[in-house]
GROMACS .gro file of C-alpha atoms in nm:
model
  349
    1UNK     CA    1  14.788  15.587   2.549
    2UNK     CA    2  14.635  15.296   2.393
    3UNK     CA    3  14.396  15.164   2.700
    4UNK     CA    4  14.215  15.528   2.662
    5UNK     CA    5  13.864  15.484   2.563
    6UNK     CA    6  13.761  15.763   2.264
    7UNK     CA    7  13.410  15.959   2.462
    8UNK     CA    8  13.129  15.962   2.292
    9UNK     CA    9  13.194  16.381   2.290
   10UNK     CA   10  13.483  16.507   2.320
   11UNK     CA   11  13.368  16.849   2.459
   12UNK     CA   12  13.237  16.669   2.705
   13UNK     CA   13  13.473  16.525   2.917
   14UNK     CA   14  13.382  16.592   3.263
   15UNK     CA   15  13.082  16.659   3.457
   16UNK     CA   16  13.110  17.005   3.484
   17UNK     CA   17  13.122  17.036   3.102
   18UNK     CA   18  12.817  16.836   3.072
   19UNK     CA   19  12.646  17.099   3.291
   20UNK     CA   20  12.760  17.355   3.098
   21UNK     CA   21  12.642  17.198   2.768
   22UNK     CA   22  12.272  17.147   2.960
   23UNK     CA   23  12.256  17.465   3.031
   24UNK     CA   24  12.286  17.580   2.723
   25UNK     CA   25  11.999  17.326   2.642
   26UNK     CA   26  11.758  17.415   2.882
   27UNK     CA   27  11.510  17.693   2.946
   28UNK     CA   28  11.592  17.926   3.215
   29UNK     CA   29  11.321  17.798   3.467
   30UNK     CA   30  11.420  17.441   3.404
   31UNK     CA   31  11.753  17.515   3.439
   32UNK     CA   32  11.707  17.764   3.761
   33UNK     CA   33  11.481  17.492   3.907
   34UNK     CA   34  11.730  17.220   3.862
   35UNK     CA   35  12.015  17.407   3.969
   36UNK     CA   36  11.959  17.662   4.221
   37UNK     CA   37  12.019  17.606   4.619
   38UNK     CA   38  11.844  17.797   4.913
   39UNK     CA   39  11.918  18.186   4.998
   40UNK     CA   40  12.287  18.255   4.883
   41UNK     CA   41  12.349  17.892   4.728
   42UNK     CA   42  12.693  17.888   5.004
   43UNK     CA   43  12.575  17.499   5.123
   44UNK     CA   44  12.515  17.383   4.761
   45UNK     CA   45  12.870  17.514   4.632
   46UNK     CA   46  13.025  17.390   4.981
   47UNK     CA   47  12.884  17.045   4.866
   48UNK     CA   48  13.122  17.058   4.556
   49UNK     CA   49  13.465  17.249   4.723
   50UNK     CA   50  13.420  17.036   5.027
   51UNK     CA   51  13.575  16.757   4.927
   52UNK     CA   52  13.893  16.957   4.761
   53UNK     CA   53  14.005  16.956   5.161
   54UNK     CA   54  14.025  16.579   5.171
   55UNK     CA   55  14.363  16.451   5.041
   56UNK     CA   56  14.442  16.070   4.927
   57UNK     CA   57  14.718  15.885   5.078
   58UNK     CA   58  14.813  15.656   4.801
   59UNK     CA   59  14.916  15.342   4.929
   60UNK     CA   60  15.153  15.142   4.632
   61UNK     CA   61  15.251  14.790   4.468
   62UNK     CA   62  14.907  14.627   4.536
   63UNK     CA   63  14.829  14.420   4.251
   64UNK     CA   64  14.484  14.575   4.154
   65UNK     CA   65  14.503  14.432   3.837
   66UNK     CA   66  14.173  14.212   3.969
   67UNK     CA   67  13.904  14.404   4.152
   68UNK     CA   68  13.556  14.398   4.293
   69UNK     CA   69  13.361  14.766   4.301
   70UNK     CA   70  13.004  14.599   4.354
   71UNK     CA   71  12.823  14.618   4.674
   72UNK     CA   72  12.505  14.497   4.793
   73UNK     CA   73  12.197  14.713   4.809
   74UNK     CA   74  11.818  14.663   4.929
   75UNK     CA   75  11.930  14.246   4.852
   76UNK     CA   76  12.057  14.377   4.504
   77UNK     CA   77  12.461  14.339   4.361
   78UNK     CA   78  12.535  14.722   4.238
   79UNK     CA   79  12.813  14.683   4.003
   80UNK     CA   80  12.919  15.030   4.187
   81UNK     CA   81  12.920  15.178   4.533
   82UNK     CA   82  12.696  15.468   4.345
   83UNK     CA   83  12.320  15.467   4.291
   84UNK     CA   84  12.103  15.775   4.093
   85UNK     CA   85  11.956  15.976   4.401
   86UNK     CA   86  11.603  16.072   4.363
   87UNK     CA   87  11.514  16.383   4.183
   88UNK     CA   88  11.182  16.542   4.074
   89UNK     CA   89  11.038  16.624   3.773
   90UNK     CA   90  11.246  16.479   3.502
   91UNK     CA   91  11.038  16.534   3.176
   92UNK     CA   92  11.145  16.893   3.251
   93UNK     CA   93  11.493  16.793   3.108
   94UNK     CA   94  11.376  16.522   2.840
   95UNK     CA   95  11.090  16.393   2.706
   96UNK     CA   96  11.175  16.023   2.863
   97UNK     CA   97  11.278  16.168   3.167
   98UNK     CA   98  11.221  15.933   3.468
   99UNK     CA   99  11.224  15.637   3.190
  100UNK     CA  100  11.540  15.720   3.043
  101UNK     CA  101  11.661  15.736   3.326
  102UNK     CA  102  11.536  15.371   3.429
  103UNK     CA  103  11.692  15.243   3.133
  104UNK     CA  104  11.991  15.378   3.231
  105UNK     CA  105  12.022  15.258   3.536
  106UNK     CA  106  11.895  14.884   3.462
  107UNK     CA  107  12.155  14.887   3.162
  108UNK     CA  108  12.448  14.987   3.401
  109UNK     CA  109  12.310  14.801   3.680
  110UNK     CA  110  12.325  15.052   3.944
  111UNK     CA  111  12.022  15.134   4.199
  112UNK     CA  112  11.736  15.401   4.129
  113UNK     CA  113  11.621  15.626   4.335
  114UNK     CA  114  11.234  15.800   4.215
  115UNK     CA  115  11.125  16.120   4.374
  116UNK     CA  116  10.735  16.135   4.481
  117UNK     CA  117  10.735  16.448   4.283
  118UNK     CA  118  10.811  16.238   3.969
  119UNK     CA  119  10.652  16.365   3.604
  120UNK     CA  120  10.630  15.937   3.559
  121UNK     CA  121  10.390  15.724   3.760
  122UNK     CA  122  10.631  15.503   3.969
  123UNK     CA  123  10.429  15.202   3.802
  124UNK     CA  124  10.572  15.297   3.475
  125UNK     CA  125  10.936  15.334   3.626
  126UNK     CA  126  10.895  14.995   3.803
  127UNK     CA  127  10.787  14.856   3.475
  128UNK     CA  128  11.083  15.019   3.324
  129UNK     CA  129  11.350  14.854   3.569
  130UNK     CA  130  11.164  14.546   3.578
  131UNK     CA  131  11.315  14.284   3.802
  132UNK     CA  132  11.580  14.591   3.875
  133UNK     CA  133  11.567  14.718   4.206
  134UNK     CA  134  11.416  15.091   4.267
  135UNK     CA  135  11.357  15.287   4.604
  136UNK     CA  136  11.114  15.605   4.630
  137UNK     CA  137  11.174  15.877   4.798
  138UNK     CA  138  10.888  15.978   5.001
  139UNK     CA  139  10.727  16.278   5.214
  140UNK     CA  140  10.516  16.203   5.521
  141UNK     CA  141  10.216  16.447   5.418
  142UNK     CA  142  10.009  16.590   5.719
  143UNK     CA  143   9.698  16.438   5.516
  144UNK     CA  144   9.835  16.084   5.574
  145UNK     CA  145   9.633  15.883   5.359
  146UNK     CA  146   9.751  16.025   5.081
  147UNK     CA  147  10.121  15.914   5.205
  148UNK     CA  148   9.971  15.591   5.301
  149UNK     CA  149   9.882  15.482   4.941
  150UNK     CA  150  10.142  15.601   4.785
  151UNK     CA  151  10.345  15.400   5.002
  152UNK     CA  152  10.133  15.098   4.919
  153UNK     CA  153  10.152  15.179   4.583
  154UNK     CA  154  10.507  15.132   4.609
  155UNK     CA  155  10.529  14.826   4.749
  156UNK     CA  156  10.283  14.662   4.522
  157UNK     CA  157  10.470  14.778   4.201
  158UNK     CA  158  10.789  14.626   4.386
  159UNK     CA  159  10.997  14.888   4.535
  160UNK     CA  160  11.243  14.725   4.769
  161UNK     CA  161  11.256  15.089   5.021
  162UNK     CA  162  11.091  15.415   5.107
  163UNK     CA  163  11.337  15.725   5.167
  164UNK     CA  164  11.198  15.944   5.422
  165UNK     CA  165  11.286  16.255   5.346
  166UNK     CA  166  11.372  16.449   5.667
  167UNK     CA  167  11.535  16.779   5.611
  168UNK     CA  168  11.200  16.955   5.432
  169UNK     CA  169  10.964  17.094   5.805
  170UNK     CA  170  10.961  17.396   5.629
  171UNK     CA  171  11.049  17.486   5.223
  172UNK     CA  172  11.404  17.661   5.208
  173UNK     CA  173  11.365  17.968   5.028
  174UNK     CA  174  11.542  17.966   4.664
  175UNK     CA  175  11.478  18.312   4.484
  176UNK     CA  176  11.482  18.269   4.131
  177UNK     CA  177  11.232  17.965   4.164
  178UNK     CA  178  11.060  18.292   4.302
  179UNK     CA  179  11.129  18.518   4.080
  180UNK     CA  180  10.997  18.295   3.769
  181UNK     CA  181  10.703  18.194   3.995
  182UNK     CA  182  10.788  17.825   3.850
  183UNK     CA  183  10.528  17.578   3.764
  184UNK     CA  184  10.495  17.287   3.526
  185UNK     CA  185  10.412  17.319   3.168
  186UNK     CA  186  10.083  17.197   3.055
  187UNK     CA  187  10.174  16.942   2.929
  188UNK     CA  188  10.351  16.770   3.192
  189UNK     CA  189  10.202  16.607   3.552
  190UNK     CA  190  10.294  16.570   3.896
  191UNK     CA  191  10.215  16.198   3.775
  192UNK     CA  192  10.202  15.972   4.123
  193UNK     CA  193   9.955  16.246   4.252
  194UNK     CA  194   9.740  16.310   3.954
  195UNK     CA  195   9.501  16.083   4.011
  196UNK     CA  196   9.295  15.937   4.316
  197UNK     CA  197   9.319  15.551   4.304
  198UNK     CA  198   9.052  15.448   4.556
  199UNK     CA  199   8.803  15.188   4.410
  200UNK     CA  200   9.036  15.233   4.067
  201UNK     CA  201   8.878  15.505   3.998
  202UNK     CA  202   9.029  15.850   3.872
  203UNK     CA  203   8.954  16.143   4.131
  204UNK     CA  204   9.057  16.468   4.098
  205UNK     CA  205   9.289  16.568   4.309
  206UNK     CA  206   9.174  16.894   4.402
  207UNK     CA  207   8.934  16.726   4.668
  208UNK     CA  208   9.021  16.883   5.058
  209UNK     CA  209   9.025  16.534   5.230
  210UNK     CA  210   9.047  16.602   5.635
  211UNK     CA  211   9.426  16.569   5.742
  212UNK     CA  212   9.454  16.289   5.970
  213UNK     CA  213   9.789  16.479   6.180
  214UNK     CA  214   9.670  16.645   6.496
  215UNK     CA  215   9.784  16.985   6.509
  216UNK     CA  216   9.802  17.257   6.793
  217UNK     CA  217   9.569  17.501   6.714
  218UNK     CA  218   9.760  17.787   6.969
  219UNK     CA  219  10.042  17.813   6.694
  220UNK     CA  220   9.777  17.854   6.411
  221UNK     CA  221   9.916  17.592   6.217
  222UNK     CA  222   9.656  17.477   5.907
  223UNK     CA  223   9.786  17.171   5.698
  224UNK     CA  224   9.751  17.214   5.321
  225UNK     CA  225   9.451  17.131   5.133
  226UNK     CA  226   9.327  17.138   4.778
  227UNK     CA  227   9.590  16.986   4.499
  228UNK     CA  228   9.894  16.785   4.564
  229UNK     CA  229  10.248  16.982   4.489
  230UNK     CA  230  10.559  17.002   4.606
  231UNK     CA  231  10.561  17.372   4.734
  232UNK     CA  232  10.239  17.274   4.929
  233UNK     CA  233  10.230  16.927   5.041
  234UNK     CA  234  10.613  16.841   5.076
  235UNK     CA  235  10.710  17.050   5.384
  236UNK     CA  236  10.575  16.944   5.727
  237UNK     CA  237  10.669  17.097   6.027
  238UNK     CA  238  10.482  16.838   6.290
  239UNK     CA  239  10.711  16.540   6.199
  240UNK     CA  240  10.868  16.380   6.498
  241UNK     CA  241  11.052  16.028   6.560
  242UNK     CA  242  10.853  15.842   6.771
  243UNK     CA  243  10.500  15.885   6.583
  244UNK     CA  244  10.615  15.895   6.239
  245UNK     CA  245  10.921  15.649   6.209
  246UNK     CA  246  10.681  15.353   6.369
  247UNK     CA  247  10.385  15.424   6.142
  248UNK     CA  248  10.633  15.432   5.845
  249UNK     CA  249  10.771  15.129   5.932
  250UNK     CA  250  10.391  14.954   6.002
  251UNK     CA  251  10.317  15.066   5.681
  252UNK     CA  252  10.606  14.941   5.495
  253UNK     CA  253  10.633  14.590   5.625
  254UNK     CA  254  10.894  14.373   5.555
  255UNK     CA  255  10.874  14.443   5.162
  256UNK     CA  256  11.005  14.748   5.233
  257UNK     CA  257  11.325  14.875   5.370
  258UNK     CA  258  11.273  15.189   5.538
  259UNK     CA  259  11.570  15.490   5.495
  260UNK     CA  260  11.623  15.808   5.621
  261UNK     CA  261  11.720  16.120   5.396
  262UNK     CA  262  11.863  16.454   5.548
  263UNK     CA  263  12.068  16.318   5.855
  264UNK     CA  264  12.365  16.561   5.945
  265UNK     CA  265  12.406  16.528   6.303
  266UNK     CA  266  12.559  16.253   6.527
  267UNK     CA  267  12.270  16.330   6.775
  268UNK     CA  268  12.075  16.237   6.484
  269UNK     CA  269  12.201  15.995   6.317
  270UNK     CA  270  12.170  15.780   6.712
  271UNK     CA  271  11.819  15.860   6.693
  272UNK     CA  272  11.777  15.690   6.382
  273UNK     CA  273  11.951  15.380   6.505
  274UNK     CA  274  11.765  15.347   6.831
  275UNK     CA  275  11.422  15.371   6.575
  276UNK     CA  276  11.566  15.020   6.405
  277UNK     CA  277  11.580  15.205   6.067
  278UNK     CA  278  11.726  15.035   5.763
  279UNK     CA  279  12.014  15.284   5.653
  280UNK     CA  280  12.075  15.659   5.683
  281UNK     CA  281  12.142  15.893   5.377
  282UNK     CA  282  12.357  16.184   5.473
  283UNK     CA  283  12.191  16.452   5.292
  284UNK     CA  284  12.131  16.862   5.327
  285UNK     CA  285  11.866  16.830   5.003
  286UNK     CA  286  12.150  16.987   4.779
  287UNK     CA  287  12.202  17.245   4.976
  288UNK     CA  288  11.849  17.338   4.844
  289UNK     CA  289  11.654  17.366   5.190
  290UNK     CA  290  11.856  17.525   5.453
  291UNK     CA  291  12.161  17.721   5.351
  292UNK     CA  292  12.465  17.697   5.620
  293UNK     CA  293  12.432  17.376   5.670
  294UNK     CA  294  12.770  17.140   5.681
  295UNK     CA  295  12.860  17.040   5.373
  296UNK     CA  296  12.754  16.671   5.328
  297UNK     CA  297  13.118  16.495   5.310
  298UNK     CA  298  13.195  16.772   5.647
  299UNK     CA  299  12.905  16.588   5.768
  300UNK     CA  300  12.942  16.233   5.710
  301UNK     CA  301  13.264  16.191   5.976
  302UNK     CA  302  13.080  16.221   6.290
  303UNK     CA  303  12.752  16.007   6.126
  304UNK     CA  304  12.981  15.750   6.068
  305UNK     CA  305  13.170  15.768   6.431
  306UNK     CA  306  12.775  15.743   6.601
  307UNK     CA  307  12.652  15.476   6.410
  308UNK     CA  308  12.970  15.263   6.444
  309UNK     CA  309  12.914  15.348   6.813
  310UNK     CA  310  12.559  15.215   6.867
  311UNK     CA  311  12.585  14.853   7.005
  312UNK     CA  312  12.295  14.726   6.797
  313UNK     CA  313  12.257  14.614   6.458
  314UNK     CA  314  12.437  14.752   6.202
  315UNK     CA  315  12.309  15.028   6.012
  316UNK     CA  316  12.426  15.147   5.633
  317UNK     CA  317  12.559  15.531   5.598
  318UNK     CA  318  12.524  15.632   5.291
  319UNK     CA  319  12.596  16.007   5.122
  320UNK     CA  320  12.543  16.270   4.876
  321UNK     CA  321  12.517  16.643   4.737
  322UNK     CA  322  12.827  16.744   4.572
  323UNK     CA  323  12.989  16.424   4.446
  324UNK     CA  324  13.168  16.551   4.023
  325UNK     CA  325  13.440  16.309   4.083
  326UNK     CA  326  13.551  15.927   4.105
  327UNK     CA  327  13.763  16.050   4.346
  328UNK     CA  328  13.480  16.222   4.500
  329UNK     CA  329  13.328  15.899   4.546
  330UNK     CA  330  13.639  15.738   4.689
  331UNK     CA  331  13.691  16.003   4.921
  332UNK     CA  332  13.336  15.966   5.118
  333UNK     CA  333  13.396  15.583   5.087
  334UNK     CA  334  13.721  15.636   5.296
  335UNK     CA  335  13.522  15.874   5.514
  336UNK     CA  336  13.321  15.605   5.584
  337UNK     CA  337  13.040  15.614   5.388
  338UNK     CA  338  12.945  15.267   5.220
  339UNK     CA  339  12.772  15.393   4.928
  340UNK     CA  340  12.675  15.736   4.758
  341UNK     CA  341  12.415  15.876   4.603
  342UNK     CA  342  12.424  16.121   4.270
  343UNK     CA  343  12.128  16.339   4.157
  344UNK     CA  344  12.184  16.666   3.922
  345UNK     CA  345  12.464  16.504   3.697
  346UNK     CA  346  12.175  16.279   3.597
  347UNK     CA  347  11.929  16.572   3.517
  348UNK     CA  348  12.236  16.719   3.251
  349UNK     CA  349  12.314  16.470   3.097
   0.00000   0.00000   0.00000
């Protein structure tokens, strides 16, 4: 077989090799933290089997011997219907993390996704991909400032869209990040949050500024105060549609496209479209918030039917959670997906 490429490893052949291999390479709370999904883990390993139901009807004698994969993307040419999906905490893996994986991206000129919860400022990573385009994944805080200058943050670094994550009201419940009561070592930051940047000066960020969401006092609701972390800050059960997508958008302007992450549901995924937002990202977190969910490629059919039903402007449906294969990918592009959307295969290798 002469056209076969030699790998760079040989043992190392297909994704789930590679997560082996990290596995072996990372310390258990690294590797529990990346890895695990909520409760019994049956959504995250429904992600992966899912699409083993889907079969490929080969169609013959086409002449592919010239072809196009690229697609366009927040005003960008992807070489590849794939972008890497956001994902926090990267130094956890390597010392480069969020950089390396930057580089990465800009060298194979596919899109970036960078979670808020990033151990690099999303400065650096925007300095990293340079003229390359990036999106970050956000959550709408209850203490909203802190939301709002991230997000303007964002769009003076040169982000070209904010993912609103969606699917996170309350934190799904994953038992060994539990059981090893996980934190970050020393010496690594929740970097986009370490620091206030009011005036340019560095505030700590333990300060209890007054959330700005009203809340209903009769359910005894308290938003979160004191420092910034994912466990804390990131779930918030008083997001709704018509307060939150409209700020978001205000906020975002026309520099910024503005996405939705976690839609599962047809009922849904109309919503969305009748809020004018930019593109929808099929997503059930994977399968690390609320376990039982659809599988994400069980989900995408009826995402795709409602959007393709509402008579206004077309809106992009993109996918992920679960995707080890190309033919993974082809299969949710011939589900109707027009892009996808990787994010643990990234973290092992």
């Amino acid at each position: 077989m002469a056209n076969m490429k030699t790998p760079h490893d040989l043992n190392c052949l297909t994704i789930s090799e590679l997560e082996k291999l990290a596995a072996e390479r990372m310390d258990k709370q690294t590797r529990d933290y990346y890895n695990e999904g909520a409760d019994s883990g049956s959504t995250l390993l429904e992600n992966i089997s899912a699409y083993q139901k889907y079969r490929i009807r080969p169609r013959v004698l086409r002449d592919i011997s010239s072809i196009d994969t690229s697609v366009s993307i927040f005003g960008h040419k992807n070489s590849i219907p794939l972008g890497v999906a956001p994902t926090a905490m990267q130094c956890l893996a390597h010392d480069d993390g969020e950089l390396a994986t930057a580089r990465a991206c800009k060298n194979m000129d596919i899109v970036m996704g960078l979670s808020s919860f990033s151990t690099t400022s999303l400065e650096d990573v925007k300095s990293e991909l340079a003229s390359h385009p990036g999106a970050l994944q956000l959550y709408l805080f209850e203490d909203r400032p802190k939301s709002q200058k991230l997000i303007q943050r964002a769009k003076k670094a040169g982000y070209k869209a904010v993912m609103l994550t969606v699917d996170t009201p309350v934190l799904g419940r994953r038992n060994l990040e539990i059981r090893n009561q996980f934190t970050l070592p020393k010496h690594l930051k929740v970097a986009n949050f370490a620091r206030d940047e009011d005036d340019n000066e560095m505030v700590d960020v333990q300060e209890k500024d007054t959330p700005s969401t009203t809340t209903d006092q009769t359910n005894h609701h308290k938003p979160p105060q004191g420092p910034i972390t994912f466990h804390t800050h990131a779930p918030n059960p008083t997001l709704c549609w018509d307060r939150d997508i409209s700020w978001l958008k205000s906020q975002c302007g026309p520099e910024m496209q503005v996405w939705v992450k976690g839609i599962a549901t047809a009922e849904d995924a109309l919503i969305a479209c009748h809020h004018d937002v930019d593109g929808i990202i099929v997503s059930n977190h994977g399968g690390r918030q609320l376990n039982g969910a659809l599988a994400t490629i069980d989900a995408l059919p009826e995402v795709v039917a409602a959007v393709r039903s509402h008579t206004g402007r077309k809106v992009p449906v993109h996918v992920d959670g679960g995707i080890r294969h190309g033919t993974d990918v082809f299969k949710a592009l011939a589900l109707g997906a027009d892009f996808v959307w990787v994010g643990r295969p990234i973290l092992w290798g």
